[in-house]
């Protein structure tokens, strides 16, 4: 079976069985739960009700911290328990007896003393200043915000009508919020790599949503005919990307490559959410606009 054969084998969903409210209910419910997770995380996990913190746990690139490479024969869990400081992660270096230990502590003397007391050999140590981390948070958030606002402006210029444009923007917003909430659930911290994954998700989301909008609003054929035509391309494209990211995540994890597993799993979260948001939430808004929102 070739890739060319895949689109024709996708099952056609009978959207006529579901109202617009039914189609939008699940994506909006998932978005609502995700927003509650982010708010709760900001208030009660990384901050206090009087002084909210970050909606997601930050890695050392944003908080400041220390990365140490050591030689050890123990397991990662044993290394973490043997060291006398708070450890964020212990990652093995593939094909060697070395481990990369990260911590938010910047007390290098205490870290070196704990490593020596545990009987491990220190190979290297690098420190990220807290001030640099704070600047990185602002730059990362600014980058995501600028990318999202720029995407929104382009979408409104492209379609020049409110409902189709806002449908794309809401879907893209949900595609970002859901993975961030899942990052909290699965203990994935915000790093420069995961920020890059979130930026990529904006592009993936817009691609699939614009494809659907163009087929329905600008090409010949009935509403459902245009929908299925767009799905043959869009769903295949997204499923292929999910499969590729899943394979990359597993391979990078088994080979001990840092950052790539986190990038891959965030993309899998976002692309899976994109399937739901595009072909349920976005589609319901387009159908309402096509049959009820536009005066015939």
Short mmCIF file of N, CA and C in Angstrom, two decimals, residues 103-265:
data_model
loop_
_atom_site.label_atom_id
_atom_site.label_comp_id
_atom_site.label_asym_id
_atom_site.label_seq_id
_atom_site.Cartn_x
_atom_site.Cartn_y
_atom_site.Cartn_z
N UNK A 103 19.64 20.50 37.99
CA UNK A 103 19.03 20.97 39.22
C UNK A 103 18.83 22.48 39.14
N UNK A 104 17.83 22.99 39.83
CA UNK A 104 17.60 24.43 39.85
C UNK A 104 18.49 25.14 40.86
N UNK A 105 19.25 24.38 41.63
CA UNK A 105 20.19 24.97 42.57
C UNK A 105 21.39 25.56 41.84
N UNK A 106 21.87 26.69 42.30
CA UNK A 106 23.07 27.31 41.73
C UNK A 106 24.21 27.34 42.75
N UNK A 107 24.05 26.59 43.83
CA UNK A 107 25.10 26.49 44.85
C UNK A 107 26.09 25.42 44.40
N UNK A 108 27.07 25.84 43.61
CA UNK A 108 28.01 24.89 43.00
C UNK A 108 28.85 24.15 44.04
N UNK A 109 29.18 24.82 45.14
CA UNK A 109 29.98 24.16 46.17
C UNK A 109 29.20 23.02 46.81
N UNK A 110 27.92 23.25 47.08
CA UNK A 110 27.10 22.20 47.66
C UNK A 110 26.92 21.04 46.69
N UNK A 111 26.74 21.36 45.40
CA UNK A 111 26.56 20.32 44.39
C UNK A 111 27.82 19.47 44.25
N UNK A 112 28.98 20.13 44.17
CA UNK A 112 30.23 19.40 44.05
C UNK A 112 30.50 18.53 45.27
N UNK A 113 30.18 19.06 46.46
CA UNK A 113 30.37 18.29 47.69
C UNK A 113 29.46 17.06 47.73
N UNK A 114 28.20 17.24 47.28
CA UNK A 114 27.26 16.11 47.27
C UNK A 114 27.69 15.04 46.29
N UNK A 115 28.20 15.44 45.13
CA UNK A 115 28.66 14.48 44.13
C UNK A 115 29.85 13.70 44.65
N UNK A 116 30.77 14.41 45.30
CA UNK A 116 31.96 13.75 45.86
C UNK A 116 31.58 12.81 46.99
N UNK A 117 30.65 13.23 47.85
CA UNK A 117 30.23 12.39 48.98
C UNK A 117 29.52 11.13 48.50
N UNK A 118 28.81 11.22 47.37
CA UNK A 118 28.10 10.05 46.84
C UNK A 118 29.03 9.11 46.10
N UNK A 119 30.29 9.52 45.90
CA UNK A 119 31.26 8.66 45.24
C UNK A 119 31.23 8.71 43.73
N UNK A 120 30.66 9.79 43.17
CA UNK A 120 30.59 9.93 41.72
C UNK A 120 31.71 10.86 41.23
N UNK A 121 32.09 10.64 39.99
CA UNK A 121 33.12 11.49 39.37
C UNK A 121 32.46 12.58 38.53
N UNK A 122 32.84 13.83 38.77
CA UNK A 122 32.29 14.94 38.01
C UNK A 122 33.12 15.18 36.76
N UNK A 123 32.46 15.24 35.60
CA UNK A 123 33.13 15.48 34.33
C UNK A 123 33.06 16.94 33.94
N UNK A 124 31.89 17.54 34.05
CA UNK A 124 31.72 18.94 33.67
C UNK A 124 30.56 19.54 34.44
N UNK A 125 30.53 20.87 34.47
CA UNK A 125 29.44 21.58 35.15
C UNK A 125 29.19 22.89 34.41
N UNK A 126 27.93 23.20 34.16
CA UNK A 126 27.57 24.48 33.54
C UNK A 126 26.42 25.08 34.33
N UNK A 127 26.44 26.41 34.47
CA UNK A 127 25.46 27.09 35.30
C UNK A 127 24.70 28.13 34.48
N UNK A 128 23.39 28.21 34.69
CA UNK A 128 22.56 29.23 34.06
C UNK A 128 22.12 30.20 35.14
N UNK A 129 22.45 31.46 34.97
CA UNK A 129 22.10 32.46 35.97
C UNK A 129 20.60 32.68 36.00
N UNK A 130 20.06 32.97 37.19
CA UNK A 130 18.62 33.20 37.32
C UNK A 130 18.16 34.40 36.52
N UNK A 131 18.99 35.43 36.42
CA UNK A 131 18.61 36.62 35.65
C UNK A 131 18.48 36.29 34.18
N UNK A 132 19.38 35.44 33.67
CA UNK A 132 19.29 35.02 32.27
C UNK A 132 18.02 34.21 32.06
N UNK A 133 17.68 33.36 33.06
CA UNK A 133 16.47 32.57 32.96
C UNK A 133 15.23 33.43 32.88
N UNK A 134 15.17 34.49 33.70
CA UNK A 134 14.00 35.38 33.68
C UNK A 134 13.88 36.08 32.33
N UNK A 135 15.00 36.51 31.77
CA UNK A 135 14.98 37.14 30.44
C UNK A 135 14.50 36.14 29.39
N UNK A 136 14.89 34.88 29.55
CA UNK A 136 14.50 33.85 28.58
C UNK A 136 13.00 33.62 28.61
N UNK A 137 12.40 33.67 29.81
CA UNK A 137 10.95 33.50 29.92
C UNK A 137 10.23 34.59 29.14
N UNK A 138 10.67 35.83 29.32
CA UNK A 138 10.03 36.95 28.63
C UNK A 138 10.19 36.82 27.12
N UNK A 139 11.38 36.43 26.67
CA UNK A 139 11.61 36.27 25.23
C UNK A 139 10.76 35.14 24.66
N UNK A 140 10.67 34.03 25.41
CA UNK A 140 9.89 32.89 24.93
C UNK A 140 8.42 33.23 24.82
N UNK A 141 7.88 33.85 25.88
CA UNK A 141 6.47 34.23 25.86
C UNK A 141 6.19 35.27 24.78
N UNK A 142 7.12 36.20 24.62
CA UNK A 142 6.96 37.22 23.59
C UNK A 142 6.99 36.59 22.20
N UNK A 143 7.87 35.62 22.01
CA UNK A 143 7.94 34.95 20.71
C UNK A 143 6.66 34.22 20.38
N UNK A 144 6.09 33.49 21.36
CA UNK A 144 4.83 32.77 21.14
C UNK A 144 3.70 33.76 20.87
N UNK A 145 3.65 34.86 21.67
CA UNK A 145 2.58 35.85 21.50
C UNK A 145 2.67 36.54 20.13
N UNK A 146 3.87 36.92 19.72
CA UNK A 146 4.05 37.59 18.43
C UNK A 146 3.67 36.65 17.30
N UNK A 147 4.08 35.38 17.40
CA UNK A 147 3.75 34.41 16.35
C UNK A 147 2.24 34.22 16.26
N UNK A 148 1.58 34.15 17.43
CA UNK A 148 0.13 33.93 17.43
C UNK A 148 -0.62 35.14 16.88
N UNK A 149 -0.22 36.35 17.31
CA UNK A 149 -0.87 37.56 16.82
C UNK A 149 -0.64 37.72 15.32
N UNK A 150 0.59 37.47 14.86
CA UNK A 150 0.88 37.57 13.44
C UNK A 150 0.07 36.59 12.63
N UNK A 151 -0.05 35.36 13.14
CA UNK A 151 -0.88 34.36 12.46
C UNK A 151 -2.33 34.82 12.39
N UNK A 152 -2.84 35.38 13.48
CA UNK A 152 -4.23 35.83 13.52
C UNK A 152 -4.49 36.93 12.49
N UNK A 153 -3.56 37.87 12.39
CA UNK A 153 -3.72 38.96 11.42
C UNK A 153 -3.73 38.44 10.00
N UNK A 154 -2.82 37.50 9.71
CA UNK A 154 -2.77 36.93 8.37
C UNK A 154 -4.07 36.20 8.04
N UNK A 155 -4.62 35.47 9.01
CA UNK A 155 -5.87 34.74 8.78
C UNK A 155 -7.01 35.70 8.51
N UNK A 156 -7.12 36.79 9.27
CA UNK A 156 -8.20 37.75 9.06
C UNK A 156 -8.06 38.45 7.71
N UNK A 157 -6.82 38.72 7.30
CA UNK A 157 -6.60 39.33 5.99
C UNK A 157 -6.94 38.35 4.88
N UNK A 158 -6.65 37.08 5.11
CA UNK A 158 -6.86 36.05 4.09
C UNK A 158 -8.34 35.80 3.84
N UNK A 159 -9.14 35.68 4.90
CA UNK A 159 -10.55 35.31 4.73
C UNK A 159 -11.49 36.52 4.78
N UNK A 160 -11.10 37.57 5.47
CA UNK A 160 -11.85 38.83 5.50
C UNK A 160 -13.29 38.68 6.02
N UNK A 161 -13.57 37.61 6.69
CA UNK A 161 -14.87 37.42 7.34
C UNK A 161 -14.61 36.90 8.74
N UNK A 162 -15.48 37.28 9.68
CA UNK A 162 -15.19 37.06 11.09
C UNK A 162 -15.24 35.59 11.48
N UNK A 163 -16.33 34.90 11.18
CA UNK A 163 -16.52 33.54 11.69
C UNK A 163 -15.45 32.56 11.19
N UNK A 164 -15.19 32.46 9.88
CA UNK A 164 -14.12 31.56 9.44
C UNK A 164 -12.75 31.91 10.04
N UNK A 165 -12.50 33.21 10.19
CA UNK A 165 -11.21 33.63 10.74
C UNK A 165 -11.10 33.28 12.21
N UNK A 166 -12.14 33.56 12.97
CA UNK A 166 -12.10 33.28 14.41
C UNK A 166 -12.08 31.78 14.67
N UNK A 167 -12.66 31.00 13.75
CA UNK A 167 -12.62 29.54 13.90
C UNK A 167 -11.18 29.04 13.85
N UNK A 168 -10.39 29.58 12.92
CA UNK A 168 -8.97 29.20 12.82
C UNK A 168 -8.21 29.64 14.06
N UNK A 169 -8.47 30.86 14.53
CA UNK A 169 -7.76 31.40 15.69
C UNK A 169 -8.08 30.59 16.95
N UNK A 170 -9.35 30.27 17.16
CA UNK A 170 -9.73 29.49 18.34
C UNK A 170 -9.10 28.10 18.30
N UNK A 171 -9.11 27.48 17.13
CA UNK A 171 -8.50 26.16 16.99
C UNK A 171 -7.01 26.21 17.29
N UNK A 172 -6.33 27.21 16.76
CA UNK A 172 -4.90 27.34 17.01
C UNK A 172 -4.63 27.60 18.49
N UNK A 173 -5.46 28.43 19.11
CA UNK A 173 -5.30 28.71 20.54
C UNK A 173 -5.47 27.43 21.36
N UNK A 174 -6.47 26.64 21.03
CA UNK A 174 -6.69 25.38 21.73
C UNK A 174 -5.55 24.40 21.50
N UNK A 175 -5.00 24.41 20.28
CA UNK A 175 -3.88 23.51 19.97
C UNK A 175 -2.63 23.84 20.79
N UNK A 176 -2.54 25.06 21.30
CA UNK A 176 -1.41 25.45 22.15
C UNK A 176 -1.73 25.18 23.62
N UNK A 177 -2.94 25.50 24.04
CA UNK A 177 -3.31 25.38 25.45
C UNK A 177 -3.34 23.92 25.90
N UNK A 178 -3.92 23.04 25.09
CA UNK A 178 -4.05 21.63 25.48
C UNK A 178 -2.68 20.97 25.70
N UNK A 179 -1.70 21.12 24.80
CA UNK A 179 -0.39 20.53 25.07
C UNK A 179 0.29 21.10 26.33
N UNK A 180 0.12 22.40 26.58
CA UNK A 180 0.73 22.98 27.78
C UNK A 180 0.12 22.36 29.03
N UNK A 181 -1.21 22.18 29.03
CA UNK A 181 -1.86 21.53 30.18
C UNK A 181 -1.36 20.09 30.34
N UNK A 182 -1.21 19.37 29.23
CA UNK A 182 -0.72 18.00 29.29
C UNK A 182 0.74 17.95 29.73
N UNK A 183 1.51 18.98 29.45
CA UNK A 183 2.88 19.05 29.94
C UNK A 183 2.89 19.04 31.47
N UNK A 184 1.96 19.77 32.08
CA UNK A 184 1.86 19.77 33.53
C UNK A 184 1.47 18.39 34.05
N UNK A 185 0.50 17.76 33.39
CA UNK A 185 0.02 16.46 33.83
C UNK A 185 1.12 15.41 33.77
N UNK A 186 1.95 15.45 32.72
CA UNK A 186 2.99 14.43 32.53
C UNK A 186 4.36 14.88 33.04
N UNK A 187 4.43 16.02 33.71
CA UNK A 187 5.69 16.45 34.31
C UNK A 187 6.74 16.91 33.32
N UNK A 188 6.33 17.46 32.20
CA UNK A 188 7.27 17.99 31.21
C UNK A 188 7.45 19.49 31.45
N UNK A 189 8.66 19.91 31.67
CA UNK A 189 8.91 21.32 31.97
C UNK A 189 9.11 22.12 30.69
N UNK A 190 8.82 23.41 30.80
CA UNK A 190 9.01 24.30 29.66
C UNK A 190 10.49 24.56 29.45
N UNK A 191 10.98 24.24 28.28
CA UNK A 191 12.38 24.44 27.92
C UNK A 191 12.43 25.14 26.57
N UNK A 192 13.62 25.48 26.14
CA UNK A 192 13.74 26.11 24.83
C UNK A 192 13.26 25.16 23.74
N UNK A 193 13.43 23.86 23.94
CA UNK A 193 12.97 22.88 22.97
C UNK A 193 11.45 22.80 22.91
N UNK A 194 10.78 22.78 24.07
CA UNK A 194 9.32 22.70 24.07
C UNK A 194 8.70 24.00 23.58
N UNK A 195 9.36 25.14 23.80
CA UNK A 195 8.89 26.40 23.21
C UNK A 195 8.91 26.31 21.69
N UNK A 196 9.99 25.74 21.14
CA UNK A 196 10.06 25.56 19.69
C UNK A 196 8.94 24.65 19.20
N UNK A 197 8.62 23.60 19.98
CA UNK A 197 7.53 22.70 19.59
C UNK A 197 6.19 23.45 19.59
N UNK A 198 5.96 24.32 20.57
CA UNK A 198 4.71 25.08 20.62
C UNK A 198 4.62 26.04 19.44
N UNK A 199 5.73 26.62 19.05
CA UNK A 199 5.73 27.50 17.88
C UNK A 199 5.42 26.72 16.60
N UNK A 200 5.97 25.51 16.51
CA UNK A 200 5.68 24.67 15.35
C UNK A 200 4.21 24.30 15.28
N UNK A 201 3.59 24.11 16.46
CA UNK A 201 2.18 23.74 16.50
C UNK A 201 1.29 24.83 15.91
N UNK A 202 1.70 26.10 16.07
CA UNK A 202 0.93 27.19 15.47
C UNK A 202 0.88 27.00 13.96
N UNK A 203 2.02 26.68 13.37
CA UNK A 203 2.08 26.46 11.93
C UNK A 203 1.28 25.25 11.50
N UNK A 204 1.43 24.13 12.23
CA UNK A 204 0.66 22.92 11.91
C UNK A 204 -0.84 23.20 11.97
N UNK A 205 -1.28 23.89 13.03
CA UNK A 205 -2.70 24.15 13.22
C UNK A 205 -3.26 25.00 12.09
N UNK A 206 -2.58 26.08 11.77
CA UNK A 206 -3.04 26.97 10.71
C UNK A 206 -3.10 26.23 9.38
N UNK A 207 -2.14 25.38 9.13
CA UNK A 207 -2.09 24.64 7.87
C UNK A 207 -3.35 23.80 7.68
N UNK A 208 -3.71 23.01 8.69
CA UNK A 208 -4.88 22.14 8.55
C UNK A 208 -6.19 22.93 8.54
N UNK A 209 -6.26 23.99 9.35
CA UNK A 209 -7.49 24.78 9.40
C UNK A 209 -7.71 25.58 8.11
N UNK A 210 -6.66 26.16 7.58
CA UNK A 210 -6.79 26.91 6.33
C UNK A 210 -7.15 25.97 5.18
N UNK A 211 -6.59 24.77 5.19
CA UNK A 211 -6.94 23.78 4.18
C UNK A 211 -8.44 23.49 4.21
N UNK A 212 -8.99 23.27 5.41
CA UNK A 212 -10.42 23.00 5.53
C UNK A 212 -11.26 24.20 5.10
N UNK A 213 -10.88 25.39 5.58
CA UNK A 213 -11.64 26.60 5.23
C UNK A 213 -11.64 26.87 3.72
N UNK A 214 -10.49 26.69 3.09
CA UNK A 214 -10.40 26.94 1.65
C UNK A 214 -11.29 25.99 0.86
N UNK A 215 -11.28 24.71 1.23
CA UNK A 215 -12.09 23.74 0.50
C UNK A 215 -13.58 24.04 0.65
N UNK A 216 -13.99 24.46 1.84
CA UNK A 216 -15.42 24.69 2.07
C UNK A 216 -15.89 26.02 1.51
N UNK A 217 -15.07 27.07 1.65
CA UNK A 217 -15.53 28.42 1.31
C UNK A 217 -15.16 28.85 -0.12
N UNK A 218 -14.11 28.28 -0.68
CA UNK A 218 -13.60 28.83 -1.94
C UNK A 218 -13.57 27.84 -3.09
N UNK A 219 -13.94 26.60 -2.85
CA UNK A 219 -13.93 25.63 -3.95
C UNK A 219 -15.33 25.14 -4.24
N UNK A 220 -15.50 24.63 -5.43
CA UNK A 220 -16.81 24.15 -5.84
C UNK A 220 -17.16 22.86 -5.11
N UNK A 221 -18.47 22.62 -5.03
CA UNK A 221 -18.95 21.41 -4.39
C UNK A 221 -19.76 21.73 -3.15
N UNK A 222 -20.54 20.74 -2.71
CA UNK A 222 -21.34 20.91 -1.52
C UNK A 222 -20.49 20.95 -0.27
N UNK A 223 -21.13 21.30 0.84
CA UNK A 223 -20.40 21.45 2.10
C UNK A 223 -19.70 20.16 2.50
N UNK A 224 -20.44 19.06 2.54
CA UNK A 224 -19.85 17.80 3.01
C UNK A 224 -18.88 17.21 1.99
N UNK A 225 -19.16 17.42 0.72
CA UNK A 225 -18.21 16.97 -0.31
C UNK A 225 -16.87 17.69 -0.14
N UNK A 226 -16.93 19.00 0.09
CA UNK A 226 -15.70 19.78 0.30
C UNK A 226 -15.00 19.37 1.59
N UNK A 227 -15.79 19.07 2.62
CA UNK A 227 -15.22 18.64 3.90
C UNK A 227 -14.44 17.34 3.75
N UNK A 228 -15.04 16.35 3.10
CA UNK A 228 -14.36 15.06 2.93
C UNK A 228 -13.13 15.19 2.04
N UNK A 229 -13.20 16.08 1.06
CA UNK A 229 -12.05 16.29 0.19
C UNK A 229 -10.89 16.88 0.98
N UNK A 230 -11.19 17.83 1.87
CA UNK A 230 -10.15 18.42 2.70
C UNK A 230 -9.60 17.41 3.70
N UNK A 231 -10.47 16.56 4.24
CA UNK A 231 -10.04 15.57 5.22
C UNK A 231 -9.10 14.54 4.61
N UNK A 232 -9.32 14.19 3.36
CA UNK A 232 -8.45 13.20 2.73
C UNK A 232 -7.00 13.66 2.73
N UNK A 233 -6.82 14.96 2.56
CA UNK A 233 -5.45 15.50 2.60
C UNK A 233 -5.03 15.83 4.02
N UNK A 234 -5.89 16.56 4.75
CA UNK A 234 -5.52 17.06 6.06
C UNK A 234 -5.32 15.98 7.10
N UNK A 235 -6.22 15.01 7.17
CA UNK A 235 -6.10 13.95 8.17
C UNK A 235 -4.88 13.08 7.89
N UNK A 236 -4.68 12.75 6.61
CA UNK A 236 -3.50 11.95 6.26
C UNK A 236 -2.21 12.68 6.61
N UNK A 237 -2.17 13.96 6.32
CA UNK A 237 -0.99 14.77 6.62
C UNK A 237 -0.73 14.80 8.13
N UNK A 238 -1.77 15.01 8.93
CA UNK A 238 -1.60 15.10 10.37
C UNK A 238 -1.24 13.75 10.98
N UNK A 239 -1.90 12.68 10.54
CA UNK A 239 -1.58 11.35 11.07
C UNK A 239 -0.14 10.95 10.73
N UNK A 240 0.31 11.34 9.53
CA UNK A 240 1.70 11.06 9.15
C UNK A 240 2.67 11.80 10.07
N UNK A 241 2.34 13.05 10.37
CA UNK A 241 3.19 13.85 11.27
C UNK A 241 3.19 13.26 12.68
N UNK A 242 2.02 12.83 13.17
CA UNK A 242 1.95 12.22 14.50
C UNK A 242 2.81 10.96 14.56
N UNK A 243 2.71 10.14 13.52
CA UNK A 243 3.51 8.91 13.48
C UNK A 243 5.00 9.22 13.48
N UNK A 244 5.40 10.21 12.67
CA UNK A 244 6.82 10.58 12.60
C UNK A 244 7.32 11.10 13.94
N UNK A 245 6.51 11.94 14.61
CA UNK A 245 6.91 12.48 15.90
C UNK A 245 6.97 11.39 16.98
N UNK A 246 6.05 10.44 16.91
CA UNK A 246 6.06 9.34 17.88
C UNK A 246 7.31 8.48 17.72
N UNK A 247 7.66 8.19 16.46
CA UNK A 247 8.88 7.40 16.20
C UNK A 247 10.11 8.16 16.67
N UNK A 248 10.17 9.47 16.39
CA UNK A 248 11.30 10.28 16.84
C UNK A 248 11.41 10.29 18.36
N UNK A 249 10.27 10.40 19.04
CA UNK A 249 10.27 10.42 20.50
C UNK A 249 10.82 9.13 21.08
N UNK A 250 10.33 8.02 20.56
CA UNK A 250 10.78 6.72 21.07
C UNK A 250 12.26 6.50 20.78
N UNK A 251 12.69 6.82 19.55
CA UNK A 251 14.09 6.63 19.17
C UNK A 251 15.01 7.52 19.99
N UNK A 252 14.62 8.78 20.18
CA UNK A 252 15.46 9.70 20.95
C UNK A 252 15.55 9.28 22.41
N UNK A 253 14.43 8.76 22.95
CA UNK A 253 14.44 8.30 24.34
C UNK A 253 15.36 7.09 24.51
N UNK A 254 15.25 6.13 23.59
CA UNK A 254 16.08 4.93 23.69
C UNK A 254 17.56 5.24 23.48
N UNK A 255 17.86 6.25 22.66
CA UNK A 255 19.25 6.61 22.39
C UNK A 255 19.79 7.63 23.38
N UNK A 256 18.94 8.09 24.30
CA UNK A 256 19.40 9.03 25.32
C UNK A 256 19.70 10.41 24.79
N UNK A 257 19.00 10.83 23.74
CA UNK A 257 19.21 12.17 23.18
C UNK A 257 18.36 13.17 23.94
N UNK A 258 18.95 14.16 24.59
CA UNK A 258 18.15 15.12 25.36
C UNK A 258 17.31 16.02 24.47
N UNK A 259 16.24 16.57 25.03
CA UNK A 259 15.32 17.53 24.42
C UNK A 259 14.39 16.92 23.37
N UNK A 260 14.91 16.07 22.49
CA UNK A 260 14.08 15.55 21.41
C UNK A 260 12.86 14.77 21.90
N UNK A 261 12.97 13.92 22.95
CA UNK A 261 11.76 13.24 23.42
C UNK A 261 10.67 14.21 23.87
N UNK A 262 11.07 15.28 24.56
CA UNK A 262 10.09 16.25 25.04
C UNK A 262 9.47 17.01 23.87
N UNK A 263 10.29 17.39 22.89
CA UNK A 263 9.77 18.08 21.71
C UNK A 263 8.77 17.18 20.98
N UNK A 264 9.14 15.91 20.80
CA UNK A 264 8.30 14.98 20.07
C UNK A 264 6.96 14.75 20.75
N UNK A 265 6.97 14.55 22.07
CA UNK A 265 5.72 14.25 22.76
C UNK A 265 4.80 15.46 22.81
#
